[in-house]
Each structure stands twice: as structure tokens, then as C-alpha cells.
PDB file of C-alpha atoms in Angstrom:
ATOM      1  CA  UNK A   1      46.210 -23.762  33.705  1.00 53.00           C
ATOM      2  CA  UNK A   2      47.551 -24.136  37.174  1.00 51.00           C
ATOM      3  CA  UNK A   3      48.746 -21.049  37.094  1.00 55.00           C
ATOM      4  CA  UNK A   4      45.932 -18.935  36.052  1.00 54.00           C
ATOM      5  CA  UNK A   5      43.538 -20.554  38.750  1.00 44.00           C
ATOM      6  CA  UNK A   6      44.914 -18.894  41.242  1.00 45.00           C
ATOM      7  CA  UNK A   7      45.144 -15.254  39.761  1.00 45.00           C
ATOM      8  CA  UNK A   8      41.496 -15.892  38.802  1.00 42.00           C
ATOM      9  CA  UNK A   9      40.679 -16.580  42.293  1.00 42.00           C
ATOM     10  CA  UNK A  10      42.711 -13.728  43.721  1.00 46.00           C
ATOM     11  CA  UNK A  11      40.748 -11.603  41.282  1.00 46.00           C
ATOM     12  CA  UNK A  12      37.572 -12.805  42.374  1.00 42.00           C
ATOM     13  CA  UNK A  13      38.388 -12.079  46.008  1.00 40.00           C
ATOM     14  CA  UNK A  14      39.424  -8.755  45.317  1.00 46.00           C
ATOM     15  CA  UNK A  15      35.992  -7.813  43.170  1.00 48.00           C
ATOM     16  CA  UNK A  16      34.384  -8.990  45.486  1.00 44.00           C
ATOM     17  CA  UNK A  17      36.190  -7.045  48.671  1.00 45.00           C
ATOM     18  CA  UNK A  18      35.455  -3.926  46.336  1.00 48.00           C
ATOM     19  CA  UNK A  19      31.801  -4.344  45.996  1.00 52.00           C
ATOM     20  CA  UNK A  20      31.430  -4.111  50.061  1.00 68.00           C
ATOM     21  CA  UNK A  21      33.278  -0.804  49.895  1.00 92.00           C
ATOM     22  CA  UNK A  22      31.491   2.276  50.219  1.00 94.00           C
ATOM     23  CA  UNK A  23      31.886   5.167  47.970  1.00 96.00           C
ATOM     24  CA  UNK A  24      31.370   8.969  49.131  1.00 94.00           C
ATOM     25  CA  UNK A  25      29.648  11.218  46.251  1.00 94.00           C
ATOM     26  CA  UNK A  26      30.096  15.010  46.664  1.00 93.00           C
ATOM     27  CA  UNK A  27      27.682  16.732  44.255  1.00 90.00           C
ATOM     28  CA  UNK A  28      27.741  20.464  43.527  1.00 80.00           C
ATOM     29  CA  UNK A  29      29.038  21.557  46.889  1.00 87.00           C
ATOM     30  CA  UNK A  30      25.334  20.731  48.123  1.00 94.00           C
ATOM     31  CA  UNK A  31      25.292  17.418  49.515  1.00 97.00           C
ATOM     32  CA  UNK A  32      27.428  14.107  49.874  1.00 97.00           C
ATOM     33  CA  UNK A  33      25.665  10.434  49.656  1.00 98.00           C
ATOM     34  CA  UNK A  34      27.517   7.444  50.356  1.00 98.00           C
ATOM     35  CA  UNK A  35      26.518   4.603  47.485  1.00 98.00           C
ATOM     36  CA  UNK A  36      27.621   0.719  47.723  1.00 98.00           C
ATOM     37  CA  UNK A  37      30.756   0.359  45.888  1.00 97.00           C
ATOM     38  CA  UNK A  38      29.074  -2.171  43.160  1.00 98.00           C
ATOM     39  CA  UNK A  39      27.242   1.401  41.690  1.00 98.00           C
ATOM     40  CA  UNK A  40      28.248   3.014  38.742  1.00 98.00           C
ATOM     41  CA  UNK A  41      27.451   6.395  37.548  1.00 97.00           C
ATOM     42  CA  UNK A  42      24.420   6.705  35.203  1.00 96.00           C
ATOM     43  CA  UNK A  43      23.833   9.468  32.312  1.00 93.00           C
ATOM     44  CA  UNK A  44      20.523   8.015  31.087  1.00 94.00           C
ATOM     45  CA  UNK A  45      17.790   7.812  34.186  1.00 94.00           C
ATOM     46  CA  UNK A  46      16.800  11.480  34.521  1.00 94.00           C
ATOM     47  CA  UNK A  47      18.562  14.641  32.578  1.00 93.00           C
ATOM     48  CA  UNK A  48      17.110  16.426  35.732  1.00 94.00           C
ATOM     49  CA  UNK A  49      18.657  14.440  38.530  1.00 96.00           C
ATOM     50  CA  UNK A  50      22.185  15.959  39.840  1.00 96.00           C
ATOM     51  CA  UNK A  51      23.093  12.104  40.807  1.00 97.00           C
ATOM     52  CA  UNK A  52      22.387   9.065  38.821  1.00 97.00           C
ATOM     53  CA  UNK A  53      23.884   5.615  39.911  1.00 98.00           C
ATOM     54  CA  UNK A  54      23.057   2.331  39.079  1.00 98.00           C
ATOM     55  CA  UNK A  55      24.318  -1.602  39.566  1.00 98.00           C
ATOM     56  CA  UNK A  56      22.320  -3.231  36.221  1.00 97.00           C
ATOM     57  CA  UNK A  57      23.457  -6.456  37.528  1.00 97.00           C
ATOM     58  CA  UNK A  58      22.020  -6.156  40.886  1.00 97.00           C
ATOM     59  CA  UNK A  59      19.160  -4.001  39.694  1.00 97.00           C
ATOM     60  CA  UNK A  60      19.251  -1.134  41.655  1.00 98.00           C
ATOM     61  CA  UNK A  61      18.937   2.200  40.468  1.00 98.00           C
ATOM     62  CA  UNK A  62      18.922   5.794  42.551  1.00 98.00           C
ATOM     63  CA  UNK A  63      18.268   9.264  41.318  1.00 98.00           C
ATOM     64  CA  UNK A  64      18.811  12.530  43.881  1.00 98.00           C
ATOM     65  CA  UNK A  65      17.213  16.025  42.520  1.00 97.00           C
ATOM     66  CA  UNK A  66      17.835  18.989  44.469  1.00 96.00           C
ATOM     67  CA  UNK A  67      16.047  22.448  43.781  1.00 95.00           C
ATOM     68  CA  UNK A  68      15.781  25.840  45.504  1.00 95.00           C
ATOM     69  CA  UNK A  69      13.160  26.284  47.944  1.00 95.00           C
ATOM     70  CA  UNK A  70      11.843  29.279  45.907  1.00 94.00           C
ATOM     71  CA  UNK A  71      10.754  26.816  42.806  1.00 93.00           C
ATOM     72  CA  UNK A  72       8.306  25.382  45.003  1.00 92.00           C
ATOM     73  CA  UNK A  73       6.840  28.158  45.880  1.00 91.00           C
ATOM     74  CA  UNK A  74       6.528  29.483  42.344  1.00 92.00           C
ATOM     75  CA  UNK A  75       5.108  25.952  41.205  1.00 91.00           C
ATOM     76  CA  UNK A  76       2.229  26.158  43.946  1.00 91.00           C
ATOM     77  CA  UNK A  77       1.549  29.991  43.130  1.00 90.00           C
ATOM     78  CA  UNK A  78       2.073  29.755  39.654  1.00 90.00           C
ATOM     79  CA  UNK A  79      -0.484  27.082  38.939  1.00 91.00           C
ATOM     80  CA  UNK A  80      -3.195  28.141  41.647  1.00 91.00           C
ATOM     81  CA  UNK A  81      -2.408  25.074  43.827  1.00 93.00           C
ATOM     82  CA  UNK A  82      -2.036  27.015  47.495  1.00 92.00           C
ATOM     83  CA  UNK A  83      -5.329  24.825  48.363  1.00 91.00           C
ATOM     84  CA  UNK A  84      -3.813  21.620  47.803  1.00 93.00           C
ATOM     85  CA  UNK A  85      -0.398  22.105  48.989  1.00 94.00           C
ATOM     86  CA  UNK A  86       1.843  23.870  51.611  1.00 93.00           C
ATOM     87  CA  UNK A  87       5.034  25.809  51.178  1.00 95.00           C
ATOM     88  CA  UNK A  88       7.013  23.780  53.188  1.00 95.00           C
ATOM     89  CA  UNK A  89       8.491  20.355  53.357  1.00 96.00           C
ATOM     90  CA  UNK A  90       5.157  18.690  53.425  1.00 95.00           C
ATOM     91  CA  UNK A  91       3.724  20.360  50.471  1.00 94.00           C
ATOM     92  CA  UNK A  92       7.026  19.381  48.426  1.00 94.00           C
ATOM     93  CA  UNK A  93       6.609  15.890  49.229  1.00 95.00           C
ATOM     94  CA  UNK A  94       3.167  15.634  48.781  1.00 93.00           C
ATOM     95  CA  UNK A  95       3.178  17.166  45.582  1.00 92.00           C
ATOM     96  CA  UNK A  96       5.670  15.078  44.217  1.00 91.00           C
ATOM     97  CA  UNK A  97       4.853  12.012  45.530  1.00 90.00           C
ATOM     98  CA  UNK A  98       1.257  12.893  43.670  1.00 86.00           C
ATOM     99  CA  UNK A  99       2.926  12.918  40.558  1.00 80.00           C
ATOM    100  CA  UNK A 100       3.829   9.196  41.127  1.00 77.00           C
ATOM    101  CA  UNK A 101       0.608   8.069  41.414  1.00 70.00           C
ATOM    102  CA  UNK A 102      -0.699   8.740  37.688  1.00 74.00           C
ATOM    103  CA  UNK A 103       2.168   6.152  36.867  1.00 79.00           C
ATOM    104  CA  UNK A 104       1.875   3.450  39.102  1.00 88.00           C
ATOM    105  CA  UNK A 105      -0.801   1.137  39.957  1.00 87.00           C
ATOM    106  CA  UNK A 106       0.027   0.680  43.929  1.00 87.00           C
ATOM    107  CA  UNK A 107       0.304  -3.006  45.393  1.00 89.00           C
ATOM    108  CA  UNK A 108       0.645  -1.549  48.977  1.00 84.00           C
ATOM    109  CA  UNK A 109      -0.162   2.581  49.459  1.00 81.00           C
ATOM    110  CA  UNK A 110       2.890   4.750  50.554  1.00 84.00           C
ATOM    111  CA  UNK A 111       2.954   6.619  53.744  1.00 89.00           C
ATOM    112  CA  UNK A 112       4.814   9.395  55.008  1.00 94.00           C
ATOM    113  CA  UNK A 113       7.451   8.932  58.295  1.00 96.00           C
ATOM    114  CA  UNK A 114       8.759  12.060  59.337  1.00 97.00           C
ATOM    115  CA  UNK A 115      12.433  11.692  60.233  1.00 96.00           C
ATOM    116  CA  UNK A 116      15.613  13.677  60.750  1.00 98.00           C
ATOM    117  CA  UNK A 117      18.623  12.703  58.548  1.00 98.00           C
ATOM    118  CA  UNK A 118      21.731  14.221  59.953  1.00 97.00           C
ATOM    119  CA  UNK A 119      20.088  17.285  60.594  1.00 96.00           C
ATOM    120  CA  UNK A 120      17.444  17.547  57.983  1.00 97.00           C
ATOM    121  CA  UNK A 121      14.024  17.340  58.487  1.00 98.00           C
ATOM    122  CA  UNK A 122      12.741  14.514  55.871  1.00 98.00           C
ATOM    123  CA  UNK A 123       9.763  12.739  54.852  1.00 98.00           C
ATOM    124  CA  UNK A 124      10.627   8.942  53.858  1.00 97.00           C
ATOM    125  CA  UNK A 125       8.584   6.322  52.364  1.00 94.00           C
ATOM    126  CA  UNK A 126       8.878   3.215  50.424  1.00 94.00           C
ATOM    127  CA  UNK A 127       5.997   1.354  48.628  1.00 94.00           C
ATOM    128  CA  UNK A 128       5.647  -1.441  46.049  1.00 95.00           C
ATOM    129  CA  UNK A 129       3.847  -0.940  42.697  1.00 94.00           C
ATOM    130  CA  UNK A 130       3.314  -1.768  38.902  1.00 94.00           C
ATOM    131  CA  UNK A 131       4.946   0.453  36.279  1.00 92.00           C
ATOM    132  CA  UNK A 132       5.166  -0.457  32.489  1.00 90.00           C
ATOM    133  CA  UNK A 133       4.139  -3.954  33.779  1.00 92.00           C
ATOM    134  CA  UNK A 134       7.069  -4.518  35.917  1.00 94.00           C
ATOM    135  CA  UNK A 135       6.542  -5.111  39.734  1.00 96.00           C
ATOM    136  CA  UNK A 136       8.761  -2.598  41.440  1.00 96.00           C
ATOM    137  CA  UNK A 137       9.768  -1.448  45.037  1.00 97.00           C
ATOM    138  CA  UNK A 138      10.694   2.126  45.802  1.00 96.00           C
ATOM    139  CA  UNK A 139      12.301   3.966  48.945  1.00 97.00           C
ATOM    140  CA  UNK A 140      12.075   7.727  48.579  1.00 96.00           C
ATOM    141  CA  UNK A 141      13.080  10.396  50.742  1.00 98.00           C
ATOM    142  CA  UNK A 142      12.184  14.188  50.643  1.00 98.00           C
ATOM    143  CA  UNK A 143      14.470  16.624  52.394  1.00 98.00           C
ATOM    144  CA  UNK A 144      14.756  20.049  53.646  1.00 97.00           C
ATOM    145  CA  UNK A 145      18.172  21.642  53.553  1.00 96.00           C
ATOM    146  CA  UNK A 146      19.428  25.484  54.064  1.00 94.00           C
ATOM    147  CA  UNK A 147      18.367  26.951  50.737  1.00 95.00           C
ATOM    148  CA  UNK A 148      17.156  23.705  48.834  1.00 96.00           C
ATOM    149  CA  UNK A 149      14.613  20.572  48.868  1.00 97.00           C
ATOM    150  CA  UNK A 150      16.144  17.407  47.734  1.00 97.00           C
ATOM    151  CA  UNK A 151      14.857  14.577  46.524  1.00 97.00           C
ATOM    152  CA  UNK A 152      16.156  10.960  46.549  1.00 98.00           C
ATOM    153  CA  UNK A 153      14.380   7.965  44.556  1.00 97.00           C
ATOM    154  CA  UNK A 154      15.781   4.317  45.114  1.00 98.00           C
ATOM    155  CA  UNK A 155      13.932   1.349  43.188  1.00 97.00           C
ATOM    156  CA  UNK A 156      14.691  -2.198  42.479  1.00 98.00           C
ATOM    157  CA  UNK A 157      12.634  -5.197  41.319  1.00 97.00           C
ATOM    158  CA  UNK A 158      10.079  -6.105  43.994  1.00 97.00           C
ATOM    159  CA  UNK A 159      11.669  -9.790  43.932  1.00 97.00           C
ATOM    160  CA  UNK A 160      15.296  -7.860  45.409  1.00 97.00           C
ATOM    161  CA  UNK A 161      13.411  -5.692  48.052  1.00 97.00           C
ATOM    162  CA  UNK A 162      14.786  -7.929  50.794  1.00 97.00           C
ATOM    163  CA  UNK A 163      18.179  -8.457  49.510  1.00 97.00           C
ATOM    164  CA  UNK A 164      18.535  -4.570  48.730  1.00 98.00           C
ATOM    165  CA  UNK A 165      16.620  -3.293  51.646  1.00 97.00           C
ATOM    166  CA  UNK A 166      19.537  -2.261  53.631  1.00 97.00           C
ATOM    167  CA  UNK A 167      21.374  -0.823  50.989  1.00 98.00           C
ATOM    168  CA  UNK A 168      18.608   1.230  50.226  1.00 98.00           C
ATOM    169  CA  UNK A 169      18.081   2.568  53.163  1.00 97.00           C
ATOM    170  CA  UNK A 170      21.941   3.054  54.277  1.00 98.00           C
ATOM    171  CA  UNK A 171      21.704   5.470  51.049  1.00 98.00           C
ATOM    172  CA  UNK A 172      18.938   7.581  52.435  1.00 98.00           C
ATOM    173  CA  UNK A 173      20.686   7.906  55.814  1.00 98.00           C
ATOM    174  CA  UNK A 174      24.049   8.999  54.680  1.00 98.00           C
ATOM    175  CA  UNK A 175      22.711  11.907  53.196  1.00 98.00           C
ATOM    176  CA  UNK A 176      24.465  15.045  54.382  1.00 97.00           C
ATOM    177  CA  UNK A 177      23.801  18.691  52.873  1.00 96.00           C
ATOM    178  CA  UNK A 178      27.167  20.570  52.610  1.00 95.00           C
ATOM    179  CA  UNK A 179      25.838  23.845  51.410  1.00 85.00           C
ATOM    180  CA  UNK A 180      26.563  26.425  53.886  1.00 79.00           C
ATOM    181  CA  UNK A 181      25.905  29.695  51.905  1.00 80.00           C
ATOM    182  CA  UNK A 182      23.405  31.773  52.977  1.00 73.00           C
ATOM    183  CA  UNK A 183      20.158  32.189  51.588  1.00 67.00           C
TER     184      UNK A 183
END
């Protein structure tokens, strides 16, 4: 028993060190994002996301979506939405955020903040709400890249907001577009 105890303690120390580490994820040669070491790749959050990671133990989830800029233009004009949404980052963010309204009962109303994230124009918002009976806290960012728009969605239980806020913010702030292709 005495020989096992030091090994168990060593394993716990090593595991906690690993959890504090960061991992840089490179997706589709379009972007990189830095995630906490405690998050693992997921496959069942959304079939459309280019990145899906989670930590069930810590109750935190992230998805990133990327889509060519022309998809926004097509969606607006094909659906006659020109009077509601502009064909730019503001229109992209508002269109996607309006889709959330149908599924969330807001505890606090989301408000966009304009930012620059690693050279990209971005609109960031965070809000709390109730969905499927659960109290949830979301942090989202919509970014305009060279050829694509990007959407980052991160969420956790509302009671974990204070504990995970800095990790959520750091993930969004780490997003870097690596796409160097011409339009």
C-alpha cells in the first residue's frame, strides 16, 4: 500500500498539470484556436461544425463554424432578406443570433461588442438563458476573415459561468485565421 500511494499522488499531480496546459488546434488550414488541455474532441454536438470540443466533467462545450462569405449573400438574396440583413459581418452576426431567439428564453439580453481579434473584425456577445429547461451561459463570436465568416459558440451551465469565464474568453481571443488563399 505504501508503494502505491506515491504513484497515485504522482499521477494526480501529472493529471492536474496536463489540465492547465493549452492545446492549439489547426482546422482545415483555415484557422487555429487554443483550447484548454482538459477539453477533448467531440463528434456529436453538430454535424456542421468544423470544430467540436468538450469537457463533460467541467461542463463546457465549444463549436466553431466556418462558411464562405458568398453563403451569406446567397442566404440573404435567395430568401428576400435584403431589408433585414446587410451582406457584411453585422448582417451575418444578426442573422445567426436571431436564429437563437427561437430556442432560448433570455435571462439577460445579448448585446454585441465590436472587437478586433488577431486582426479580424469581430462581434462578440455573451448572455444567459434557459433552453430545454436548463440555465445556460453562452459566449459567442462572429468573425470576418479573408474569404470566410466564422462563428464560435461556447457554453456552460449558468452556475459555472464565473469559474469558466476566463477560459471561454481566452478561447475566443486565441482564434487566428490561417487561410492565405486569394478570394
